[in-house]
Amino acid sequence: MIRLFKYAKPFKFLVAAVVLLVFLQTMADLYLPTLMSDIIDKGVMRGDTGVILSTGGSMLVVAGLGGLAAVLSSFLSAKVAVGFGRILRNEVFSHVSSFSEKEIDQFGTATLITRSTNDITQIQNVVIMMLRMMISAPFMAIGGIMLALSKDRALTLVFVVAMPILALVIGFIASKGLPRFRKIQVKIDRVNLVLREKLTGIRVIRAFNQTRYERQRFDEANRDLTDNYIKINRIMAFMMPSMMLVMNVTALAILWFGMIRIDSGSMGMGALVAFTQYSMQIMFSMVMLSMMFIMVPRAQAAAVRVLEILDAQPDIKDPQSPVKTSLNRGYVEFRNVTFHYAGAEAPAISNVSFSAGPGEVTAIIGSTGAGKSTILNLIPRFYDTISGEVLVDGVDVRKWSLESLRHKIGYVPQKPVLFSGSIEDNLRYGRESANASDLSKAAEIAQASDFITEFERGYVHQISQGGTNLSGGQKQRLSIARALVRNPEIYLFDDSFSALDFKTDSKLRTALKPVTREATVILVAQRVGTVIDADRIVVMEEGKVAGIGTHQELLANCPVYREIVLSQLSEEEIA
Ligand SMILES: Nc1ncnc2c1ncn2[C@@H]1O[C@H](COP(=O)(O)OP(=O)(O)OP(=O)(O)O)[C@@H](O)[C@H]1O
């Protein structure tokens, strides 16, 4: 957890102010029993109203100043803790943004969300406690012991017995509770995972009448978390009464032995009252410290989980001296590329070689799971090859700076992703500087302008979260328009025309032709109709290239391609 404190550096002056204020508050708390002792010994016992009033006045002033310091220190420590939490959340977010698909797959989205929110909140809460208790508890304990000793040395022997008992009680309870505290975060992960799956897949769940099963699955995860909380609370419920028991018995012992000492004339009444209050302060500081010993390990577990994210090195990052420009534009080449996903038994693609150039359309076709999307994923470096090279403009993609490489690419994913906001905002995601005419031109080509203009608010029509207020085909067309707005060197269409009807698919491809005259187009498709006009078709089968050529060449030479074509078109249509 200490490693995380470097993110609290901007608050060093505020932390210093909190330390000072907590110190002042503790000093005030420690001074009050001494003043009380003076009131009793010098005022009440001697019947001196003047002393009672003046010392009482001093007590009011000291208590007021202590209260002020307490309020200010609470305010400032909360400010430090939430500021620290904000910096940490930003840090985690920007680090996760640099993750490659590999790290995202490894962690999983649910835990990444829990760690960025709940875990950081745990740490934030403990920082508030630490700032207040960790400083005041030792001050109070040491100050209390010194002052108690000054009041009566012999009576402090009571602590020699009481303290170890208190420490034992706290230690015993903490040893039972701590392992459960550590499990909480993992159980929250599980609840988040089920909830996330349930919310994103709600339509499928309803369509398959699996609502009851999903409710049960959520209930199990929820119950598991609740049980853990109940067990912790059951254990912790013993904590306060046990500690209060020890504290009250100690107070009783002090009064008992104190009275004996007063009887023998070795101690004054005021000193006994002050001593009792000091003993309570010492015990209370022990309780505060023990709370810290319980809370800190829980935050420690959260800190480890946050550090796991911050320590994870993105698999894909900029090279040390990256290439930023090149003379060529839009050349893509695969040289004997093999790739397999982490944990997968077989490679997703093996020994793939082909090249694509500007003004050409290269189509990739093959059965499901043949490795088509994997080929596209390697071009913007969503993943890196295991062996072989992927070259863009004649340079290995690993030598490009990620920004320059991705700047060249207009990527349209298999599953369209839109963000909440207006249509205009979503299209400008392609290029921030695009003007209204760029947007409408792109929408026109993507066959999206008709449905956009039908919306009452046109381009400022609001898209809901995840684009749920649009049809699959509309989302796909907007996602294509977004790539067109970018005006890139290389277009990557990952099965991007699949949700379009045949007529729109064909109109879109015709409209694309002039735009892509100078750009390289690589498109993955399932339909023969989409690839038939391509300059080059790469046929994939089980991760390997089964043939490369034009439609006519492949029909003549590639049995796999012929089989795909025959499964979709009749002999007459082929002829
Ligand atoms: N993130 C991943 N982790 C592990 N294996 C994966 C991952 N993504 C894909 N695969 C596996 O890699 C292989 C190739 O997948 P890919 O998505 O490239 O196929 P595809 O040809 O695009 O299929 P489709 O047409 O169904 O989209 C498949 O066997 C798939 O199960």
Coordinates of C-alpha atoms and ligand atoms in Angstrom, one line a residue:
M1 CA 0.0 0.0 0.0
I2 CA 2.9 2.3 0.7
R3 CA 3.8 2.1 -2.9
L4 CA 0.5 3.7 -3.8
F5 CA 1.3 6.7 -1.6
K6 CA 3.4 8.3 -4.3
Y7 CA 0.1 9.3 -5.8
A8 CA -0.6 11.4 -2.7
K9 CA 2.4 13.6 -3.4
P10 CA 0.3 16.6 -4.5
F11 CA -1.3 16.7 -1.1
K12 CA 1.9 16.8 1.0
F13 CA 1.1 20.2 2.4
L14 CA -2.5 19.3 3.3
V15 CA -1.2 16.1 5.0
A16 CA 1.3 18.2 7.0
A17 CA -1.7 20.5 8.0
V18 CA -3.7 17.4 9.1
V19 CA -0.8 16.1 11.2
L20 CA -0.5 19.5 12.9
L21 CA -4.2 19.8 13.5
V22 CA -4.5 16.2 14.8
F23 CA -1.5 16.9 17.1
L24 CA -3.2 20.0 18.5
Q25 CA -6.5 18.2 19.0
T26 CA -4.7 15.4 20.9
M27 CA -2.8 17.9 23.0
A28 CA -6.1 19.6 23.9
D29 CA -7.7 16.2 24.7
L30 CA -4.7 15.3 26.9
Y31 CA -4.7 18.7 28.7
L32 CA -8.4 18.6 29.7
P33 CA -8.1 15.9 32.5
T34 CA -5.2 17.9 34.1
L35 CA -7.4 21.0 34.2
M36 CA -10.2 18.8 35.6
S37 CA -7.8 17.6 38.3
D38 CA -7.0 21.2 39.2
I39 CA -10.7 22.2 39.5
I40 CA -11.2 19.3 41.9
D41 CA -8.1 19.7 44.0
K42 CA -7.7 23.5 44.0
G43 CA -11.3 24.5 43.5
V44 CA -13.9 22.0 44.8
M45 CA -11.8 20.6 47.7
R46 CA -10.8 24.1 48.9
G47 CA -14.2 25.7 48.0
D48 CA -12.5 28.3 45.8
T49 CA -15.2 29.4 43.3
G50 CA -12.6 31.7 41.5
V51 CA -10.4 28.7 40.7
I52 CA -13.4 26.7 39.5
L53 CA -14.6 29.5 37.2
S54 CA -11.1 30.4 35.8
T55 CA -10.0 26.8 35.3
G56 CA -13.5 25.9 33.9
G57 CA -13.1 28.9 31.5
S58 CA -9.7 27.5 30.4
M59 CA -11.3 24.1 29.9
L60 CA -13.9 25.6 27.6
V61 CA -11.2 27.4 25.6
V62 CA -9.1 24.3 25.3
A63 CA -12.1 22.1 24.4
G64 CA -13.2 24.7 21.8
L65 CA -9.8 24.8 20.2
G66 CA -9.6 21.0 20.3
G67 CA -13.0 20.8 18.6
L68 CA -12.0 23.3 16.0
A69 CA -8.8 21.4 15.2
A70 CA -10.9 18.1 15.0
V71 CA -13.4 19.7 12.5
L72 CA -10.6 21.1 10.4
S73 CA -8.6 17.9 10.4
S74 CA -11.6 15.9 9.4
F75 CA -12.4 18.2 6.6
L76 CA -8.8 18.3 5.3
S77 CA -8.2 14.5 5.7
A78 CA -11.4 13.8 3.7
K79 CA -10.1 16.2 1.0
V80 CA -6.8 14.5 0.9
A81 CA -8.3 11.0 0.7
V82 CA -10.9 11.7 -2.0
G83 CA -8.2 13.6 -4.0
F84 CA -5.9 10.7 -3.7
G85 CA -8.7 8.3 -4.8
R86 CA -9.4 10.5 -7.8
I87 CA -5.7 10.5 -8.9
L88 CA -5.5 6.7 -8.3
R89 CA -8.7 6.1 -10.4
N90 CA -7.3 8.2 -13.2
E91 CA -4.0 6.4 -13.0
V92 CA -5.7 3.0 -13.2
F93 CA -8.0 4.1 -16.0
S94 CA -5.2 5.5 -18.1
H95 CA -3.1 2.4 -17.5
V96 CA -5.9 0.1 -18.4
S97 CA -6.4 2.2 -21.6
S98 CA -2.8 1.2 -22.5
F99 CA -3.5 -2.5 -22.1
S100 CA -3.5 -4.7 -25.2
E101 CA -6.4 -7.1 -25.8
K102 CA -4.2 -9.7 -24.1
E103 CA -4.2 -8.0 -20.7
I104 CA -7.9 -7.1 -21.0
D105 CA -8.6 -10.8 -21.7
Q106 CA -6.4 -11.9 -18.8
F107 CA -8.0 -9.7 -16.1
G108 CA -11.6 -9.6 -17.4
T109 CA -13.8 -6.6 -17.5
A110 CA -15.7 -7.3 -14.3
T111 CA -12.6 -7.3 -12.1
L112 CA -11.2 -4.3 -13.8
I113 CA -14.3 -2.3 -13.0
T114 CA -14.4 -3.5 -9.3
R115 CA -10.7 -2.7 -8.9
S116 CA -11.1 0.8 -10.3
T117 CA -14.1 1.6 -8.2
N118 CA -14.7 -0.5 -5.0
D119 CA -11.1 -1.3 -4.3
I120 CA -10.0 2.3 -4.6
T121 CA -12.9 3.4 -2.4
Q122 CA -11.6 0.9 0.3
I123 CA -8.1 2.4 0.1
Q124 CA -9.6 5.9 0.1
N125 CA -11.6 5.1 3.3
V126 CA -8.5 3.8 5.0
V127 CA -6.5 6.8 4.1
I128 CA -9.0 9.0 5.9
M129 CA -8.8 6.7 9.0
M130 CA -5.0 6.6 8.8
L131 CA -4.6 10.3 8.6
R132 CA -6.8 10.8 11.7
M133 CA -6.3 7.7 13.9
M134 CA -2.8 6.6 13.0
I135 CA -1.4 9.9 14.1
S136 CA -3.7 10.7 17.0
A137 CA -3.5 7.1 18.5
P138 CA 0.2 7.0 19.2
F139 CA 0.2 10.7 20.4
M140 CA -2.6 9.9 22.8
A141 CA -1.2 6.7 24.0
I142 CA 2.3 8.0 24.7
G143 CA 1.0 11.4 26.1
G144 CA -1.6 9.6 28.2
I145 CA 1.0 7.2 29.7
M146 CA 3.4 10.0 30.5
L147 CA 0.7 12.1 32.1
A148 CA -0.8 9.1 34.0
L149 CA 2.7 8.4 35.3
S150 CA 3.0 12.0 36.4
K151 CA -0.2 11.7 38.4
D152 CA 0.6 8.4 40.1
R153 CA 3.4 6.0 39.3
A154 CA 2.2 3.1 41.3
L155 CA -1.3 3.0 39.9
T156 CA 0.1 2.6 36.3
L157 CA 0.8 -1.0 37.3
V158 CA -2.9 -1.6 36.5
F159 CA -2.0 -1.1 32.8
V160 CA 0.7 -3.8 33.0
V161 CA -2.2 -6.3 33.5
A162 CA -4.9 -4.6 31.4
M163 CA -3.0 -3.9 28.2
P164 CA -1.9 -7.4 27.4
I165 CA -5.4 -8.7 28.0
L166 CA -6.8 -6.0 25.6
A167 CA -4.2 -6.8 23.0
L168 CA -5.0 -10.6 23.3
V169 CA -8.8 -9.9 22.9
I170 CA -8.2 -7.7 19.8
G171 CA -5.6 -10.1 18.3
F172 CA -8.0 -13.1 18.7
I173 CA -10.9 -11.4 17.1
A174 CA -8.8 -9.9 14.3
S175 CA -7.3 -13.3 13.5
K176 CA -10.8 -14.6 12.9
G177 CA -12.0 -11.6 10.9
L178 CA -9.1 -10.8 8.7
P179 CA -9.2 -13.8 6.3
R180 CA -12.8 -13.0 5.6
F181 CA -12.1 -9.3 5.0
R182 CA -9.6 -10.4 2.3
K183 CA -12.2 -12.5 0.5
I184 CA -14.8 -9.7 0.2
Q185 CA -13.2 -8.0 -2.9
V186 CA -13.1 -11.3 -4.8
K187 CA -16.8 -11.9 -4.0
I188 CA -17.7 -8.4 -5.1
D189 CA -15.9 -9.3 -8.4
R190 CA -18.2 -12.3 -8.8
V191 CA -21.4 -10.3 -8.2
N192 CA -20.2 -7.7 -10.8
L193 CA -19.4 -10.4 -13.3
V194 CA -22.8 -12.0 -13.1
L195 CA -24.6 -8.7 -13.0
R196 CA -22.7 -7.4 -16.1
E197 CA -23.4 -10.6 -18.0
K198 CA -27.0 -10.4 -17.0
L199 CA -27.5 -6.8 -18.1
T200 CA -25.7 -7.1 -21.4
G201 CA -27.4 -10.3 -22.3
I202 CA -30.9 -9.4 -21.0
R203 CA -32.6 -10.0 -24.3
V204 CA -31.1 -13.5 -24.8
I205 CA -31.9 -14.4 -21.2
R206 CA -35.5 -13.4 -21.7
A207 CA -35.8 -15.0 -25.2
F208 CA -34.5 -18.3 -23.8
N209 CA -36.7 -18.1 -20.7
Q210 CA -33.6 -18.2 -18.5
T211 CA -34.6 -15.4 -16.2
R212 CA -35.1 -17.8 -13.3
Y213 CA -31.7 -19.5 -13.9
E214 CA -29.9 -16.1 -14.1
R215 CA -31.7 -14.9 -10.9
Q216 CA -30.6 -18.0 -9.2
R217 CA -27.0 -17.5 -10.4
F218 CA -27.0 -13.9 -9.2
D219 CA -28.7 -14.9 -5.9
E220 CA -25.9 -17.4 -5.3
A221 CA -23.1 -14.8 -5.9
N222 CA -25.1 -12.3 -3.8
R223 CA -25.8 -14.7 -1.0
D224 CA -22.1 -15.7 -0.9
L225 CA -21.1 -12.1 -0.5
T226 CA -23.8 -11.5 2.1
D227 CA -22.8 -14.6 4.1
N228 CA -19.3 -13.4 4.2
Y229 CA -20.4 -10.0 5.4
I230 CA -22.7 -11.5 8.1
K231 CA -19.8 -13.7 9.3
I232 CA -17.5 -10.7 9.5
N233 CA -20.1 -8.7 11.4
R234 CA -20.8 -11.6 13.7
I235 CA -17.1 -11.7 14.6
M236 CA -16.8 -7.9 14.8
A237 CA -19.9 -7.7 17.0
F238 CA -17.8 -9.3 19.8
M239 CA -15.1 -6.7 19.4
M240 CA -16.7 -3.7 21.0
P241 CA -18.4 -5.4 24.0
S242 CA -15.2 -7.3 24.7
M243 CA -13.1 -4.2 24.5
M244 CA -15.6 -2.2 26.6
L245 CA -15.5 -5.0 29.2
V246 CA -11.8 -4.9 29.5
M247 CA -11.9 -1.1 29.6
N248 CA -14.6 -0.9 32.3
V249 CA -12.9 -3.6 34.5
T250 CA -9.7 -1.5 34.2
A251 CA -11.5 1.6 35.2
L252 CA -13.0 -0.2 38.2
A253 CA -9.6 -1.5 39.2
I254 CA -8.2 2.0 38.9
L255 CA -11.0 3.4 41.1
W256 CA -10.5 0.5 43.6
F257 CA -6.7 0.8 44.0
G258 CA -7.0 4.6 43.7
M259 CA -9.4 4.8 46.6
I260 CA -7.0 2.7 48.7
R261 CA -4.2 5.2 47.7
I262 CA -6.4 8.2 48.6
D263 CA -7.2 6.6 51.9
S264 CA -3.5 6.2 52.7
G265 CA -3.0 9.8 51.6
S266 CA -0.6 9.0 48.8
M267 CA -2.9 10.4 46.1
G268 CA -5.4 13.3 45.7
M269 CA -9.0 13.1 44.5
G270 CA -8.3 15.3 41.4
A271 CA -5.3 13.1 40.4
L272 CA -7.5 10.0 40.6
V273 CA -10.2 11.6 38.3
A274 CA -7.5 12.7 35.9
F275 CA -5.8 9.3 36.0
T276 CA -9.1 7.5 35.2
Q277 CA -9.6 9.8 32.2
Y278 CA -6.0 9.2 31.0
S279 CA -6.5 5.5 31.4
M280 CA -9.6 5.7 29.1
Q281 CA -7.6 7.7 26.6
I282 CA -4.8 5.2 26.6
M283 CA -7.3 2.3 26.1
F284 CA -9.2 4.2 23.5
S285 CA -6.0 4.8 21.5
M286 CA -5.3 1.1 21.7
V287 CA -8.8 0.5 20.3
M288 CA -8.1 3.0 17.5
L289 CA -4.8 1.3 16.7
S290 CA -6.5 -2.1 16.6
M291 CA -9.2 -0.8 14.2
M292 CA -6.3 0.3 12.0
F293 CA -4.8 -3.2 12.2
I294 CA -8.1 -4.6 10.9
M295 CA -8.8 -2.0 8.3
V296 CA -5.3 -1.7 6.9
P297 CA -5.0 -5.4 5.8
R298 CA -8.4 -5.1 4.0
A299 CA -7.2 -2.0 2.2
Q300 CA -3.9 -3.8 1.7
A301 CA -5.7 -6.6 -0.1
A302 CA -7.4 -3.9 -2.3
A303 CA -4.1 -2.1 -2.8
V304 CA -2.5 -5.4 -4.0
R305 CA -5.3 -5.8 -6.5
V306 CA -4.9 -2.2 -7.8
L307 CA -1.1 -2.6 -8.0
E308 CA -1.6 -5.8 -10.0
I309 CA -3.2 -3.6 -12.6
L310 CA -0.6 -0.8 -12.4
D311 CA 2.2 -3.3 -12.5
A312 CA 0.9 -5.2 -15.5
Q313 CA 3.0 -4.2 -18.4
P314 CA 1.1 -3.8 -21.6
D315 CA 2.2 -6.5 -24.0
I316 CA 1.9 -4.0 -26.9
K317 CA 3.7 -0.7 -26.6
D318 CA 5.6 1.8 -28.6
P319 CA 9.1 0.8 -29.6
Q320 CA 12.1 2.7 -28.2
S321 CA 12.7 4.6 -31.4
P322 CA 9.5 4.4 -33.3
V323 CA 9.0 5.1 -37.0
K324 CA 6.6 8.0 -37.5
T325 CA 6.4 8.4 -41.2
S326 CA 7.2 6.6 -44.4
L327 CA 7.2 7.3 -48.1
N328 CA 4.8 4.6 -49.0
R329 CA 1.1 4.8 -48.3
G330 CA -1.4 2.0 -47.6
Y331 CA 0.7 -1.1 -48.2
V332 CA -0.1 -4.1 -46.0
E333 CA 1.9 -7.3 -46.2
F334 CA 1.8 -10.5 -44.1
R335 CA 5.0 -12.6 -44.2
N336 CA 4.6 -16.1 -42.8
V337 CA 2.5 -14.9 -39.9
T338 CA 1.6 -17.3 -37.1
F339 CA -0.4 -16.3 -34.1
H340 CA -2.2 -18.0 -31.2
Y341 CA -4.2 -16.5 -28.4
A342 CA -2.9 -16.8 -24.9
G343 CA -3.9 -20.2 -23.4
A344 CA -5.2 -21.5 -26.8
E345 CA -4.0 -24.9 -27.8
A346 CA -3.7 -24.4 -31.6
P347 CA -2.6 -21.3 -33.5
A348 CA -5.5 -19.2 -34.8
I349 CA -3.6 -18.6 -38.0
S350 CA -0.4 -20.2 -39.3
N351 CA 2.0 -19.2 -42.0
V352 CA -0.3 -16.6 -43.5
S353 CA 1.3 -14.6 -46.3
F354 CA -0.4 -12.1 -48.7
S355 CA 0.0 -8.4 -49.6
A356 CA -2.5 -5.7 -50.3
G357 CA -1.9 -2.2 -51.9
P358 CA -3.7 1.1 -52.4
G359 CA -6.6 1.1 -54.8
E360 CA -7.1 -2.6 -54.2
V361 CA -9.8 -4.5 -52.4
T362 CA -8.5 -7.6 -50.6
A363 CA -11.3 -9.8 -49.3
I364 CA -10.8 -12.6 -46.7
I365 CA -13.4 -15.3 -46.8
G366 CA -13.7 -18.6 -44.9
S367 CA -15.8 -20.6 -42.5
T368 CA -16.4 -19.4 -38.9
G369 CA -13.4 -19.6 -36.7
A370 CA -11.1 -19.8 -39.8
G371 CA -9.0 -16.9 -38.5
K372 CA -10.3 -14.0 -40.6
S373 CA -10.8 -11.5 -37.7
T374 CA -7.5 -12.5 -36.3
I375 CA -5.7 -11.4 -39.5
L376 CA -7.4 -8.0 -39.2
N377 CA -6.5 -7.7 -35.4
L378 CA -2.8 -8.0 -36.2
I379 CA -2.7 -5.0 -38.5
P380 CA -3.5 -2.3 -35.8
R381 CA -1.5 -4.4 -33.3
F382 CA -4.5 -5.4 -31.1
Y383 CA -2.3 -8.5 -30.8
D384 CA 1.3 -9.1 -31.9
T385 CA 2.4 -12.0 -34.1
I386 CA 4.1 -15.0 -32.6
S387 CA 6.3 -15.5 -35.7
G388 CA 6.5 -13.8 -39.0
E389 CA 6.0 -10.2 -39.8
V390 CA 3.1 -7.9 -40.5
L391 CA 4.3 -4.9 -42.5
V392 CA 2.5 -1.6 -43.1
D393 CA 4.0 0.7 -45.7
G394 CA 7.0 -1.6 -45.8
V395 CA 7.7 -1.3 -42.0
D396 CA 7.1 -4.0 -39.4
V397 CA 4.0 -2.8 -37.4
R398 CA 6.1 -3.3 -34.2
K399 CA 8.4 -0.5 -35.4
W400 CA 5.7 2.0 -35.9
S401 CA 4.6 4.3 -33.1
L402 CA 1.1 3.0 -32.1
E403 CA -0.4 6.4 -32.8
S404 CA 1.1 6.7 -36.3
L405 CA 0.1 3.2 -37.1
R406 CA -3.5 3.4 -35.9
H407 CA -3.8 6.9 -37.5
K408 CA -3.4 5.2 -40.9
I409 CA -6.3 2.8 -40.2
G410 CA -10.0 3.1 -40.4
Y411 CA -11.3 0.0 -38.5
V412 CA -14.9 -1.2 -38.6
P413 CA -15.4 -4.0 -36.0
Q414 CA -17.5 -7.1 -36.5
K415 CA -19.8 -5.9 -33.7
P416 CA -20.5 -2.2 -34.1
V417 CA -19.7 -0.2 -31.0
L418 CA -21.2 3.3 -30.6
F419 CA -21.0 5.6 -27.7
S420 CA -23.7 7.5 -25.9
G421 CA -24.0 11.0 -27.4
S422 CA -25.2 12.4 -30.7
I423 CA -24.7 10.8 -34.1
E424 CA -22.4 13.7 -34.9
D425 CA -20.3 13.0 -31.8
N426 CA -20.0 9.4 -32.8
L427 CA -19.0 10.2 -36.4
R428 CA -16.4 12.8 -35.2
Y429 CA -14.8 10.0 -33.3
G430 CA -13.2 9.2 -36.6
R431 CA -11.7 12.7 -37.0
E432 CA -12.3 15.5 -34.5
S433 CA -11.7 18.2 -37.1
A434 CA -14.3 16.9 -39.6
N435 CA -16.8 19.5 -40.7
A436 CA -20.5 19.0 -41.3
S437 CA -20.0 18.3 -45.0
D438 CA -17.4 15.6 -44.2
L439 CA -19.9 14.0 -41.9
S440 CA -22.8 14.1 -44.4
K441 CA -20.5 12.8 -47.2
A442 CA -19.4 9.8 -45.1
A443 CA -23.0 9.1 -44.1
E444 CA -24.1 9.3 -47.7
I445 CA -21.5 6.7 -48.8
A446 CA -22.2 4.4 -45.7
Q447 CA -25.9 4.5 -46.8
A448 CA -26.7 6.1 -43.5
S449 CA -27.9 9.6 -44.5
D450 CA -31.5 8.5 -45.3
F451 CA -32.2 7.2 -41.8
I452 CA -30.3 10.0 -40.1
T453 CA -32.3 12.7 -41.9
E454 CA -35.5 10.9 -40.9
F455 CA -34.7 11.5 -37.2
E456 CA -36.3 14.6 -36.0
R457 CA -33.0 16.0 -34.8
G458 CA -30.9 14.6 -37.7
Y459 CA -27.2 14.5 -36.9
V460 CA -27.8 15.6 -33.3
H461 CA -30.1 12.6 -32.6
Q462 CA -29.0 11.1 -29.4
I463 CA -27.7 7.6 -29.4
S464 CA -28.4 5.7 -26.1
Q465 CA -25.8 3.7 -24.2
G466 CA -24.5 0.9 -26.5
G467 CA -26.6 2.2 -29.4
T468 CA -29.7 0.3 -28.2
N469 CA -32.1 2.8 -29.9
L470 CA -30.7 1.8 -33.3
S471 CA -31.1 -1.3 -35.5
G472 CA -28.2 -3.6 -36.1
G473 CA -27.9 -2.4 -39.7
Q474 CA -28.1 1.3 -38.7
K475 CA -25.3 0.8 -36.1
Q476 CA -23.2 -1.0 -38.7
R477 CA -23.7 1.9 -41.2
L478 CA -22.8 4.5 -38.6
S479 CA -19.7 2.5 -37.7
I480 CA -18.7 2.4 -41.4
A481 CA -19.3 6.2 -41.7
R482 CA -17.1 6.8 -38.7
A483 CA -14.2 5.0 -40.4
L484 CA -14.9 7.0 -43.6
V485 CA -14.8 10.3 -41.8
R486 CA -11.2 9.4 -40.8
N487 CA -10.2 9.2 -44.4
P488 CA -7.5 6.7 -43.7
E489 CA -4.9 4.9 -45.8
I490 CA -6.1 1.5 -44.9
Y491 CA -9.7 0.4 -44.4
L492 CA -10.3 -2.7 -42.3
F493 CA -13.9 -4.0 -42.5
D494 CA -14.4 -7.0 -40.2
D495 CA -17.6 -8.6 -41.6
S496 CA -19.0 -5.1 -41.5
F497 CA -21.7 -5.6 -44.2
S498 CA -23.3 -8.6 -42.6
A499 CA -26.2 -6.8 -41.1
L500 CA -27.0 -5.0 -44.4
D501 CA -29.5 -6.3 -46.9
F502 CA -28.1 -7.4 -50.3
K503 CA -29.2 -4.2 -52.0
T504 CA -27.7 -1.8 -49.4
D505 CA -24.5 -4.0 -49.3
S506 CA -24.1 -3.6 -53.1
K507 CA -24.9 0.1 -53.1
L508 CA -22.5 0.7 -50.3
R509 CA -19.7 -1.1 -52.0
T510 CA -20.3 0.8 -55.2
A511 CA -20.3 4.1 -53.3
L512 CA -17.1 3.1 -51.6
K513 CA -15.2 2.6 -54.8
P514 CA -14.2 6.2 -55.6
V515 CA -13.3 6.9 -51.9
T516 CA -11.1 3.8 -51.7
R517 CA -9.4 4.4 -55.0
E518 CA -6.3 5.6 -53.2
A519 CA -6.7 3.5 -50.1
T520 CA -6.2 -0.1 -49.3
V521 CA -9.3 -2.0 -48.4
I522 CA -9.2 -5.3 -46.5
L523 CA -12.5 -6.8 -45.8
V524 CA -13.7 -9.9 -44.1
A525 CA -16.9 -11.3 -45.4
Q526 CA -19.1 -14.4 -45.2
R527 CA -21.1 -13.6 -48.4
V528 CA -19.7 -14.5 -51.8
G529 CA -21.6 -11.5 -53.2
T530 CA -19.5 -9.1 -51.1
V531 CA -16.2 -10.5 -52.2
I532 CA -16.9 -11.4 -55.8
D533 CA -15.6 -8.1 -57.2
A534 CA -12.5 -7.9 -55.0
D535 CA -9.1 -7.6 -56.6
R536 CA -7.8 -10.4 -54.4
I537 CA -9.6 -12.9 -52.3
V538 CA -7.7 -14.7 -49.5
V539 CA -9.5 -18.0 -48.7
M540 CA -8.9 -19.2 -45.1
E541 CA -9.5 -22.6 -43.8
E542 CA -8.7 -23.6 -40.2
G543 CA -6.2 -20.8 -39.8
K544 CA -4.3 -21.5 -43.0
V545 CA -4.5 -19.9 -46.4
A546 CA -6.3 -22.2 -48.8
G547 CA -5.9 -20.0 -51.8
I548 CA -5.4 -16.5 -53.1
G549 CA -6.7 -15.1 -56.3
T550 CA -9.6 -13.4 -58.0
H551 CA -13.1 -14.9 -58.0
Q552 CA -12.6 -16.6 -61.4
E553 CA -9.1 -17.9 -60.5
L554 CA -10.2 -19.4 -57.3
L555 CA -13.3 -20.9 -58.8
A556 CA -11.0 -22.8 -61.1
N557 CA -8.2 -23.7 -58.7
C558 CA -9.4 -23.6 -55.1
P559 CA -11.8 -26.4 -54.0
V560 CA -12.4 -24.7 -50.6
Y561 CA -13.5 -21.5 -52.4
R562 CA -15.6 -23.4 -54.9
E563 CA -17.4 -25.2 -52.0
I564 CA -18.2 -21.9 -50.3
V565 CA -19.5 -20.4 -53.5
L566 CA -21.6 -23.5 -54.3
S567 CA -23.1 -23.3 -50.8
Q568 CA -24.4 -19.8 -51.5
L569 CA -24.9 -19.5 -55.3
S570 CA -26.4 -21.9 -57.8
E571 CA -24.4 -23.2 -60.8
E572 CA -26.4 -20.8 -63.1
E573 CA -25.5 -17.8 -60.9
I574 CA -21.9 -18.8 -60.9
A575 CA -21.9 -19.1 -64.7
Ligands
LIG1 N1 -9.7 -13.6 -27.6 C1 -9.6 -14.9 -28.0 N2 -9.0 -15.8 -27.1 C2 -8.8 -17.1 -27.4 N3 -9.2 -17.6 -28.6 C3 -9.7 -16.8 -29.5 C4 -10.0 -15.4 -29.3 N4 -10.5 -14.8 -30.4 C5 -10.7 -15.8 -31.3 N5 -10.2 -17.0 -30.8 C6 -10.1 -18.3 -31.5 O1 -9.3 -18.1 -32.7 C7 -9.8 -18.7 -33.8 C8 -10.0 -17.7 -35.0 O2 -10.9 -16.8 -34.6 P1 -11.4 -15.6 -35.5 O3 -12.2 -14.7 -34.7 O4 -10.2 -15.0 -36.2 O5 -12.3 -16.3 -36.6 P2 -13.1 -15.8 -37.8 O6 -12.7 -16.5 -39.0 O7 -13.1 -14.3 -37.8 O8 -14.6 -16.3 -37.4 P3 -16.0 -15.6 -37.6 O9 -16.3 -15.6 -39.0 O10 -16.9 -16.5 -36.8 O11 -15.9 -14.2 -37.0 C9 -11.1 -19.4 -33.4 O12 -10.8 -20.8 -33.1 C10 -11.5 -18.7 -32.1 O13 -12.1 -19.6 -31.2

